[in-house]
CSV table of C-alpha atoms and ligand atoms in Angstrom, one decimal:
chain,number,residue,atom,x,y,z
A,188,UNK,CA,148.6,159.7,125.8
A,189,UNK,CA,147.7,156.7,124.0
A,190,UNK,CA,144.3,155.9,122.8
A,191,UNK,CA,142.7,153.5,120.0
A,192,UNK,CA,140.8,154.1,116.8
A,193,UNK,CA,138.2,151.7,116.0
A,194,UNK,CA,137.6,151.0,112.7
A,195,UNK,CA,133.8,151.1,111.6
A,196,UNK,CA,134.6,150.6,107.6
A,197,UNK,CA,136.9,150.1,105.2
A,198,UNK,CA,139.0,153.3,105.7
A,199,UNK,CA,136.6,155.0,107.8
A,200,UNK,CA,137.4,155.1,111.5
A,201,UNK,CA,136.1,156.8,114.8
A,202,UNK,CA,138.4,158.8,116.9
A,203,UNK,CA,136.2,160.7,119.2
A,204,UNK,CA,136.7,161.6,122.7
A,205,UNK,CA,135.1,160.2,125.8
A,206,UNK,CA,134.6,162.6,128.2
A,207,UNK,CA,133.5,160.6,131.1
A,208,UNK,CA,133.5,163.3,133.8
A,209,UNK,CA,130.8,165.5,132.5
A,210,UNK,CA,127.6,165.9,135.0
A,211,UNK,CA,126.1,169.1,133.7
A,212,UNK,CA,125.9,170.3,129.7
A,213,UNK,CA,124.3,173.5,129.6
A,214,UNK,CA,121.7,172.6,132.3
A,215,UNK,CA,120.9,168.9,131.0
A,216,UNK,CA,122.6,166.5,133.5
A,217,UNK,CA,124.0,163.6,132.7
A,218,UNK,CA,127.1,161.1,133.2
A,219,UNK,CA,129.4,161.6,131.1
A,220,UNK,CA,129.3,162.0,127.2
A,221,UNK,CA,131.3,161.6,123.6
A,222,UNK,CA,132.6,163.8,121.2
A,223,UNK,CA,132.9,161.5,118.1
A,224,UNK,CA,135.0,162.3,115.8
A,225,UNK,CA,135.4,160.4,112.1
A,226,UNK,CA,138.7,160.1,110.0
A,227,UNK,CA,137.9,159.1,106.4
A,228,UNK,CA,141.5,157.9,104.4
A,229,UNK,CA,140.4,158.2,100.4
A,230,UNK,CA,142.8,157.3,97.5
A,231,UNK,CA,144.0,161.1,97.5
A,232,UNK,CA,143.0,162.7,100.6
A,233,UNK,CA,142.2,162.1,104.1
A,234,UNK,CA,139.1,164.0,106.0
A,235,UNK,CA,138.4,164.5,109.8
A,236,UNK,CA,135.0,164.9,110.6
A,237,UNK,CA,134.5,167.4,113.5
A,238,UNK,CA,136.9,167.6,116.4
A,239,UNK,CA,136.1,168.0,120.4
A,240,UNK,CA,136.1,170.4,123.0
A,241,UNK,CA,139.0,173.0,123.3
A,242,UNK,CA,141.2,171.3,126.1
A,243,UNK,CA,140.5,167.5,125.2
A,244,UNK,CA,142.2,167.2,122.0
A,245,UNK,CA,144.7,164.9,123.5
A,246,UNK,CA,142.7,162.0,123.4
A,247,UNK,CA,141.4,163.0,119.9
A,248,UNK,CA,144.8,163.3,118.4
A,249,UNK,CA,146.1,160.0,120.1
A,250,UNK,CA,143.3,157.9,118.6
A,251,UNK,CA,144.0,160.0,115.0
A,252,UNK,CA,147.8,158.8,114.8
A,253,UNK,CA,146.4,155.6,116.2
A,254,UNK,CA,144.2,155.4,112.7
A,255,UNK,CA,147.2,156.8,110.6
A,256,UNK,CA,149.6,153.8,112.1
A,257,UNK,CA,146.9,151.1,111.0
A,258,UNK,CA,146.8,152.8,107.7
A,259,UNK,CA,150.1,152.5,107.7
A,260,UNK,CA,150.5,156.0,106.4
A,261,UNK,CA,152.2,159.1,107.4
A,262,UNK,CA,149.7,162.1,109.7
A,263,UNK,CA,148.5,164.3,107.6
A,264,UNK,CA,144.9,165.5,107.2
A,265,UNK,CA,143.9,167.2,104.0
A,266,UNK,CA,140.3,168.0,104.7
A,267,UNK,CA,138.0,168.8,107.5
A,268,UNK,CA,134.1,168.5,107.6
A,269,UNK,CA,133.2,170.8,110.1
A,270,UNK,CA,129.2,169.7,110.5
A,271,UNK,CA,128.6,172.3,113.2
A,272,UNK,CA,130.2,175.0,115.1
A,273,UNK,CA,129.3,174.4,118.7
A,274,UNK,CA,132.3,174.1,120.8
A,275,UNK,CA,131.9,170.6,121.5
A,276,UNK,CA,132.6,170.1,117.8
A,277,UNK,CA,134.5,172.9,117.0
A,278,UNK,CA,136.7,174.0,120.0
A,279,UNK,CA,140.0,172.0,118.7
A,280,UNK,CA,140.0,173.8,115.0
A,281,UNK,CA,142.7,176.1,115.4
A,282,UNK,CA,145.0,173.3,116.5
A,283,UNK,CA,144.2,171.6,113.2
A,284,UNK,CA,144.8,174.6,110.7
A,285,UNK,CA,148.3,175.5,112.8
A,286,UNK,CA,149.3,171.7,112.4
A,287,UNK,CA,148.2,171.6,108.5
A,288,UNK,CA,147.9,174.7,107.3
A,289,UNK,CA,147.2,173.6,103.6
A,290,UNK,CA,144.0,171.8,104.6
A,291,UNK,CA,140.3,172.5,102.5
A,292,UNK,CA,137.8,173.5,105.3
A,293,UNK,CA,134.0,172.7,104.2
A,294,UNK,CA,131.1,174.3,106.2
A,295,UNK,CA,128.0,175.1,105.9
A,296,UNK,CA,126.9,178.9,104.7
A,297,UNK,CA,125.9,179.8,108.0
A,298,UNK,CA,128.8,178.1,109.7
A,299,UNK,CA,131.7,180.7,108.1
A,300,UNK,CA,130.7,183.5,110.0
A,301,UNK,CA,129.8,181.3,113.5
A,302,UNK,CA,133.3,179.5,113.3
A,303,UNK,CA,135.1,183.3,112.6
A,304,UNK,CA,133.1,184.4,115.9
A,305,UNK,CA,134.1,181.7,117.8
A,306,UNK,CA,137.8,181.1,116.8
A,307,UNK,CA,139.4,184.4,116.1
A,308,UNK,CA,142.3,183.2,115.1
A,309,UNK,CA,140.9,181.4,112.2
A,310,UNK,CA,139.1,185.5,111.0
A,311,UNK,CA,141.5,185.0,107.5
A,312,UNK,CA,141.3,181.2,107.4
A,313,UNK,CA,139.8,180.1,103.9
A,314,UNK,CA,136.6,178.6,104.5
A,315,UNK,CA,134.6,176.7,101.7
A,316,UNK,CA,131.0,176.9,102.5
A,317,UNK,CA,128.7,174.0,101.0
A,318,UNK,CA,125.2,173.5,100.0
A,319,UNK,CA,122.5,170.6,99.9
A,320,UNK,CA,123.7,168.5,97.2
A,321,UNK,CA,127.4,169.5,96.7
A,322,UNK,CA,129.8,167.0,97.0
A,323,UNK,CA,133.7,166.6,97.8
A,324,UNK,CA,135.9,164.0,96.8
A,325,UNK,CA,138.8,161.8,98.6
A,326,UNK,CA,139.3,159.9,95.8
A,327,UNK,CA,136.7,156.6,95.9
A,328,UNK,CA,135.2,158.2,98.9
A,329,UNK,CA,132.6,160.9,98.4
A,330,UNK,CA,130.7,163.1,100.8
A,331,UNK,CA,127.3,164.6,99.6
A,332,UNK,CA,126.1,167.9,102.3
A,333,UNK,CA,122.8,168.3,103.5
A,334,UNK,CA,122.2,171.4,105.3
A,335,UNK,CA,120.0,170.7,108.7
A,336,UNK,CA,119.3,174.6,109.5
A,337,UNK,CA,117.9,174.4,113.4
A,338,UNK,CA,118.8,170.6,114.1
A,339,UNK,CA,119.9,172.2,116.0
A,340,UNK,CA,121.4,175.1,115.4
A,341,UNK,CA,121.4,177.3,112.1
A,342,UNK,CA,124.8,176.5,111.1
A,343,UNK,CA,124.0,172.5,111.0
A,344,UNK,CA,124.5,170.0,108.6
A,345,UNK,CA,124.4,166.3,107.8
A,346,UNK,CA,127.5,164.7,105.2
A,347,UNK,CA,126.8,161.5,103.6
A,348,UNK,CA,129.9,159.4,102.7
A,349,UNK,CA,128.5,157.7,99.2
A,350,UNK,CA,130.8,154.6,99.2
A,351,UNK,CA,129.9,153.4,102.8
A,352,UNK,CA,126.2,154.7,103.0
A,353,UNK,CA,127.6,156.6,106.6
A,354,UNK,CA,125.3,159.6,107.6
A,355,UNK,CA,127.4,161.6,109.7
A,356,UNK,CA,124.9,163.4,111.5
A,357,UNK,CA,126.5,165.7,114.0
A,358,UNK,CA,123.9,165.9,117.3
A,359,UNK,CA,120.7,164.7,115.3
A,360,UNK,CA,120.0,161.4,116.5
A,361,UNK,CA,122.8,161.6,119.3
A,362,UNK,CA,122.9,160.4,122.7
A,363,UNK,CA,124.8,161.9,125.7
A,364,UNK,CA,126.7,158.5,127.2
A,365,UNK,CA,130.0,157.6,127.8
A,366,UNK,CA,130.4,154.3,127.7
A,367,UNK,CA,133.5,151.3,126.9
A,368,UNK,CA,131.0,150.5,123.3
A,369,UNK,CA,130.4,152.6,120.2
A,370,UNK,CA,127.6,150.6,119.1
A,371,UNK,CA,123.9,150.5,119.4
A,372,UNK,CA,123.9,147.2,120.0
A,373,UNK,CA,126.1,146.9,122.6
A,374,UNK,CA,124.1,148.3,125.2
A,375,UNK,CA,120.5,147.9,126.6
A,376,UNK,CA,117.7,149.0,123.6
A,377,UNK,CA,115.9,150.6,126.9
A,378,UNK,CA,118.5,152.6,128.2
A,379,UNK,CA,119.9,153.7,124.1
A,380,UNK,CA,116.4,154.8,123.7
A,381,UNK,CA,116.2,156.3,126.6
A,382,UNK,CA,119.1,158.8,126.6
A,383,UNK,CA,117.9,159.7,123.0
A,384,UNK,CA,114.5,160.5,123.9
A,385,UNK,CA,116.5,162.5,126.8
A,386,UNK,CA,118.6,164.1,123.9
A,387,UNK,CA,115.6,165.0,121.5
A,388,UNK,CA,113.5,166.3,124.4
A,389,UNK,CA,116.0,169.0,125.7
A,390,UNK,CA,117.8,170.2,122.4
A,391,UNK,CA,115.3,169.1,119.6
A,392,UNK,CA,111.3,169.9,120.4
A,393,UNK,CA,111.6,173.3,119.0
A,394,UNK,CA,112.3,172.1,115.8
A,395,UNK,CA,109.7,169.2,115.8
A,396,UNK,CA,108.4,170.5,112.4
A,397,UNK,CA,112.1,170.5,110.6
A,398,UNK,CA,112.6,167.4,112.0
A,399,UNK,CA,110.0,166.0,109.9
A,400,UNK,CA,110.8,167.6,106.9
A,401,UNK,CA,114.2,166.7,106.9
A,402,UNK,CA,113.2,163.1,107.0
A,403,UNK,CA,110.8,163.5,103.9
A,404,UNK,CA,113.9,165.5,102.0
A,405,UNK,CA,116.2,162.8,102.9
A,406,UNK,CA,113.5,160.2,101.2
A,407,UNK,CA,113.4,162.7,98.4
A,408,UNK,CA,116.8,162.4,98.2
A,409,UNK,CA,117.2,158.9,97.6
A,410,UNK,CA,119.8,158.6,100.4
A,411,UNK,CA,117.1,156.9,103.1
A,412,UNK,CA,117.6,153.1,101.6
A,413,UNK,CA,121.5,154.0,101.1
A,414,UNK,CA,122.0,154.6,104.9
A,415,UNK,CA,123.6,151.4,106.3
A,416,UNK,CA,124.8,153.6,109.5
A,417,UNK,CA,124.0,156.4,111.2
A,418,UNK,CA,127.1,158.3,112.9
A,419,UNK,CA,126.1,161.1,115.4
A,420,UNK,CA,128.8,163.4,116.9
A,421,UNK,CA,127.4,162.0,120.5
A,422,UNK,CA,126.5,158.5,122.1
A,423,UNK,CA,126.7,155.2,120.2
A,424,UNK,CA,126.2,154.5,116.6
A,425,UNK,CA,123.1,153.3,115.1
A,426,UNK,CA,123.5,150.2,112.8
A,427,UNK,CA,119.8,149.8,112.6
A,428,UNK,CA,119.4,153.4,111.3
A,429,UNK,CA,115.5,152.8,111.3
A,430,UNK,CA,115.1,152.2,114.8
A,431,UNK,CA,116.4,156.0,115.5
A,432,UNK,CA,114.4,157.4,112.3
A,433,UNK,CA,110.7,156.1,113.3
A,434,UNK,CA,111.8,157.3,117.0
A,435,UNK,CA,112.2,160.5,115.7
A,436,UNK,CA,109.1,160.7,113.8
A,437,UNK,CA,107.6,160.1,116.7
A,438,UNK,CA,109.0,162.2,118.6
A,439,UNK,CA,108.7,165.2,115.9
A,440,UNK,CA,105.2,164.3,115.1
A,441,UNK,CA,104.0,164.7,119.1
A,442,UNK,CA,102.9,161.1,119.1
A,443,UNK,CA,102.3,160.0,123.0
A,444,UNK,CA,102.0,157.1,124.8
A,445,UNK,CA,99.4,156.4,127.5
A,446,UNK,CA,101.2,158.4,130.1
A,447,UNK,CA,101.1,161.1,132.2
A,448,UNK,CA,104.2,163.1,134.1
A,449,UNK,CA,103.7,164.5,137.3
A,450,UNK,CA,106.0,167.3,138.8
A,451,UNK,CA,105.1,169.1,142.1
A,452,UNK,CA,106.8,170.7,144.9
A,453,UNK,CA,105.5,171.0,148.6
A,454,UNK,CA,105.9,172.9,151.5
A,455,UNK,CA,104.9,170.7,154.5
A,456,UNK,CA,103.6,167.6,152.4
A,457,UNK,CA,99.8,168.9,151.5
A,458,UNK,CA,100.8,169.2,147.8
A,459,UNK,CA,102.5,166.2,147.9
A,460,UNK,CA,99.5,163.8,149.4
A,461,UNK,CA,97.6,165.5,146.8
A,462,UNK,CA,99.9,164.2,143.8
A,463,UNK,CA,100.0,160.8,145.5
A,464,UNK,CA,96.4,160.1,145.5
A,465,UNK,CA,96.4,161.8,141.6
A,466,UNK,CA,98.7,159.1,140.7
A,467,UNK,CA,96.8,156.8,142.6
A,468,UNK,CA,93.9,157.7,140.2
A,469,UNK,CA,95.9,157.6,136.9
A,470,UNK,CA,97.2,154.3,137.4
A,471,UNK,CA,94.0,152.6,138.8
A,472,UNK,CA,92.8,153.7,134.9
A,473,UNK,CA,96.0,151.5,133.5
A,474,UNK,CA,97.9,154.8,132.6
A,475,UNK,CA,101.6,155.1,133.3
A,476,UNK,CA,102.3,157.9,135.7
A,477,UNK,CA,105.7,159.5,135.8
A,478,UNK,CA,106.7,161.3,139.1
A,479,UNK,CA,109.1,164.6,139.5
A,480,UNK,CA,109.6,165.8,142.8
A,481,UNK,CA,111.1,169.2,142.1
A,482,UNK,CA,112.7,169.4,145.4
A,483,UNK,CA,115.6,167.5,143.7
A,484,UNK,CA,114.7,166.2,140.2
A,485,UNK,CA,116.0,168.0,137.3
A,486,UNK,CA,114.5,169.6,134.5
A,487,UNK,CA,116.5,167.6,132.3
A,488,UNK,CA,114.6,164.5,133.1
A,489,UNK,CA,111.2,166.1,133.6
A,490,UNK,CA,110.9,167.2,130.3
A,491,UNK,CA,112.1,163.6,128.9
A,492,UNK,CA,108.9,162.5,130.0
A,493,UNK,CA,106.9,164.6,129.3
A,494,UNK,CA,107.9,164.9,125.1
A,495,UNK,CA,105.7,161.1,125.0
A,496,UNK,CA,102.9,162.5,127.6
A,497,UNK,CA,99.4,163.1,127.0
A,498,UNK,CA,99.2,165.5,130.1
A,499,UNK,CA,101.1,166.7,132.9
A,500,UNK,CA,99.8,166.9,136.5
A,501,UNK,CA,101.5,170.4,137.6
A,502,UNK,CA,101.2,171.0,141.6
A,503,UNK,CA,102.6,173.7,144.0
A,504,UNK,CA,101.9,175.4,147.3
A,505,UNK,CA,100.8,178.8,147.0
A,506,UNK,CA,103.9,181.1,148.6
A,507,UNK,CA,103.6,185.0,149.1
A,508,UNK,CA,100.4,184.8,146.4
A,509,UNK,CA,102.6,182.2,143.8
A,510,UNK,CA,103.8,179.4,143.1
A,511,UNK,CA,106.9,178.0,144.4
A,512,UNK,CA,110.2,179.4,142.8
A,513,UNK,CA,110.9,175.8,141.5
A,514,UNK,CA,107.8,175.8,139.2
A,515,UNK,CA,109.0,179.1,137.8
A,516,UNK,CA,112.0,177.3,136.5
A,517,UNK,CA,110.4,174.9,134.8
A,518,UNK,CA,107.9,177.2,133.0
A,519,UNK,CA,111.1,179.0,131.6
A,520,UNK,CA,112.3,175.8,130.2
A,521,UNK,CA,108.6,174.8,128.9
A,522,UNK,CA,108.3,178.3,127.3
A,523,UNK,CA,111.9,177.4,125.3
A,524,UNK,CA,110.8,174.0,124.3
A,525,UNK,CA,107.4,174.6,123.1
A,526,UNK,CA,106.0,171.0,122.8
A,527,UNK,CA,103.5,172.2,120.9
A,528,UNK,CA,105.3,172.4,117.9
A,529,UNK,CA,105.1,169.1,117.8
A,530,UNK,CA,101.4,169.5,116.5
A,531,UNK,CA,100.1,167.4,120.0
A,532,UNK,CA,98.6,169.9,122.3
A,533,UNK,CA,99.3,168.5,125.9
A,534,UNK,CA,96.9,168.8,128.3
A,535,UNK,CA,97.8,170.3,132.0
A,536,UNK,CA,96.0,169.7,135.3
A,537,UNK,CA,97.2,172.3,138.1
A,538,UNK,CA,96.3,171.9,141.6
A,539,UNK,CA,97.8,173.0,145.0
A,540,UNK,CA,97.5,173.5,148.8
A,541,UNK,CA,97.2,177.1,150.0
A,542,UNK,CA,97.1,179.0,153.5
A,543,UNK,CA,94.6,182.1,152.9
A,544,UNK,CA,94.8,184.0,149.8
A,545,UNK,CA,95.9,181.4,146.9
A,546,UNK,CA,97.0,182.3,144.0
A,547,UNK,CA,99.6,179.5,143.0
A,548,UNK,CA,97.0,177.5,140.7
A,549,UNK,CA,95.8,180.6,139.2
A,550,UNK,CA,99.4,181.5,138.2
A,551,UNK,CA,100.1,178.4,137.1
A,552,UNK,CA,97.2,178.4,135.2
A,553,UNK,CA,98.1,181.2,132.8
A,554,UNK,CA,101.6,180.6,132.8
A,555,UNK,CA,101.0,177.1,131.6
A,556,UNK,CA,98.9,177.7,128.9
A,557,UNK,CA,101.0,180.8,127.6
A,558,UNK,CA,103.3,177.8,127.0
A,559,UNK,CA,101.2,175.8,125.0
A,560,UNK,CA,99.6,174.0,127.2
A,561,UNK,CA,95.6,172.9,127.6
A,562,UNK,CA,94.7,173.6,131.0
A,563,UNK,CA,91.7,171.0,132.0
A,564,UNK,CA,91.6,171.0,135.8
A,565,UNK,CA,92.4,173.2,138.7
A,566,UNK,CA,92.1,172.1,142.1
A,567,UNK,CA,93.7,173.9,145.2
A,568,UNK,CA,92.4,173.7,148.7
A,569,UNK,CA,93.1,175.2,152.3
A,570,UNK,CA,96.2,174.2,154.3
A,571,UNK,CA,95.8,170.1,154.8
A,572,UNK,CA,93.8,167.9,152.2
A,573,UNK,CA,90.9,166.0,154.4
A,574,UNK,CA,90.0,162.4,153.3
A,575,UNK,CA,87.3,163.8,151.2
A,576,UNK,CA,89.9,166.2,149.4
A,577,UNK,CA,92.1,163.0,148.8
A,578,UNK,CA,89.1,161.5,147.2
A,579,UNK,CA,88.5,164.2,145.1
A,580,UNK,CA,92.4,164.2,144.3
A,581,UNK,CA,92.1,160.5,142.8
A,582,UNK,CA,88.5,160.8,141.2
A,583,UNK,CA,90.6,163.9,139.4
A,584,UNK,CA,93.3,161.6,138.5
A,585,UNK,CA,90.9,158.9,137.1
A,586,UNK,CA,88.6,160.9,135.3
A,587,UNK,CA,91.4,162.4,133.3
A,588,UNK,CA,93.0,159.3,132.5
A,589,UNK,CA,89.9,158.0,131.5
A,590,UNK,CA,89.8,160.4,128.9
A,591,UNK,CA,93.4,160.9,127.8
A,592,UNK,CA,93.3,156.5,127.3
A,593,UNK,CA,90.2,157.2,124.1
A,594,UNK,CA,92.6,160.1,122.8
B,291,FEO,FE1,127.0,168.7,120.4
B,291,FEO,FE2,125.3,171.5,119.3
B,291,FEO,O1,126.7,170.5,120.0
């Protein structure tokens, strides 16, 4: 196939992949996403950093000749940066150590034994593992290495290209889109933002604390004012690095906004008229509500929302003595993502419609705050909410907006 390099600096070019078919990453949905992919041409050597997915190399090693032609220089890749060793980034190695089989491999400590696990074939390949601070030479281009243990995986790590001020970031500060641009500024700021906000909440909240801490090491490091781009192994690049960096440290430092996320299921609509007169309450106090109706919506985008929430308005039927199977499946993914690291305790209101017995709120109740959460309100009532139930419902809503907005 034929595909085009684009050149982002002198001798520095992206060759990534755009995989425009993906719906579903490991449970995060989304449309379509990039593998990026850098090739750095130095006096002596030439580096590729990170590769794609095993099975769309293709595309990767059209857009590398592509990037060898404008050079005007023969293939042949001396080095490879391997920032990570999750497929995505990974899965195309072998093909590269078979086609040059003279080529320096630099990884991170961590990454040796991770990249022998995944790619047997590679079990006697040399490997050169690297450490904060260690640099490697092209010849007047230089990479520094800064190890990013848990962003987001144990094996990650950053390279800084000296000469161009490039931070090569693998997935920190990515974005899962697929789109015709590369750049930041060549699409919406809302919808950029947007899908990295979507990005940080499902594969970076755990690490909220080394999130921070790498920013303060970076400052320590002197490289913050040398960044002139950020270049992250997904979504577009950001050539206003600070715009993604104070996101980040908002983000990682549990800031909120005046907002609240609903998510509720229902079994014949009591549960739901109960959110809907919630809501009705939130927003009568100026709050932004955010609704999830988890007969349909996806995790993916619940939790999105609720990263930059003060609270989250849980609701569910009570079924056989719990709550519906739906909810369950979101506690599991609040559990893994423990926004409390973030050092912002969320607050939870759980309510719900029940037949006889009950028992959903109760559950909820415990299962929420073993995740974390501050549980404020619980409301359930029998069968179908009456008018004065649906006032209750939005004085509940109003009252706690009132006092999330002086938080
Ligand atoms: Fe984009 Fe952790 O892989």
């Amino acid at each position: 196939m034929k595909a085009d390099a684009l050149k982002i600096s002198d001798g520095v070019y992206w060759v990534g992949v755009l995989d425009w078919d993906l719906r579903d990453y490991h449970g995060y949905t989304l449309d379509g996403t990039t593998y990026n992919c850098y090739l750095v041409f130095g006096e002596k050597k030439t580096a590729l950093i990170d590769n794609t997915y095993p099975g769309s190399s293709a595309q990767l090693w059209a857009r590398i000749y592509d990037a060898f032609e404008q050079e005007g220089k023969e293939p042949k890749i001396d080095v490879i940066i391997q920032n990570h060793i999750e497929k995505d980034h990974s899965g195309c190695l072998t093909e590269f150590t078979k086609k040059f089989p003279e080529l320096e491999l630099y990884c991170s400590i961590k990454a040796v034994s991770g990249l022998k696990n995944h790619l047997p074939a590679l079990a006697d390949f040399k490997m050169n593992p690297v450490k904060t601070g260690e640099t490697v030479e092209l010849g007047g281009k230089t990479f520094t290495f800064l190890e990013a243990p848990m962003l987001h995986w144990p094996d990650s790590m950053f390279t800084f290209l000296e000469q161009d001020g490039i931070l090569f970031s693998n997935d920190a500060f990515g974005q899962h889109i697929c789109s015709s641009y590369r750049y930041d500024y060549e699409i919406s700021e809302d919808i950029l933002i947007q899908h990295a906000q979507k990005f940080y909440a499902n594969l970076i909240t755990p690490s909220s604390p080394l999130v921070l801490r790498k920013l303060t090491e970076v400052v320590e490091l002197g490289l913050f004012e040398k960044i002139n781009l950020i270049a992250p192994s997904h979504g577009q690049l950001w050539t206003d690095p600070l715009k993604i960096i104070a996101k980040y440290q908002e983000w990682g430092s549990g800031e909120c906004k005046n907002k609240v996320t609903f998510l509720y299921d229902t079994m014949h609509y009591s549960t739901q008229s109960m959110a809907h007169a919630m809501i009705e309450g939130v927003i009568s106090e100026g709050m932004e509500a955010k609704a999830y109706f988890l007969h349909t919506d996806d995790r993916s985008d619940v939790v999105t929302d609720v990263l930059d929430s003060k609270a989250i308005f849980v609701g569910s039927p009570t079924m056989m003595n719990n709550p519906y199977p739906s909810l369950g499946d979101l506690i599991y993914y609040f559990n893994a993502l423990s926004f409390k690291k973030t050092g912002y305790q969320k607050k939870a209101v759980v309510f719900g419609s029940k037949g006889w017995g009950g028992g959903a709120t109760k559950k909820l109740t415990s299962d929420l705050e073993g995740a974390g959460f501050d549980v404020v309100e619980q409301y359930d009532l029998t069968y179908i909410p009456t008018d004065e139930d649906m006032e209750k419902c939005y004085n509940i809503g109003k009252e706690i907006a009132k006092q999330l907005k002086d938080e």
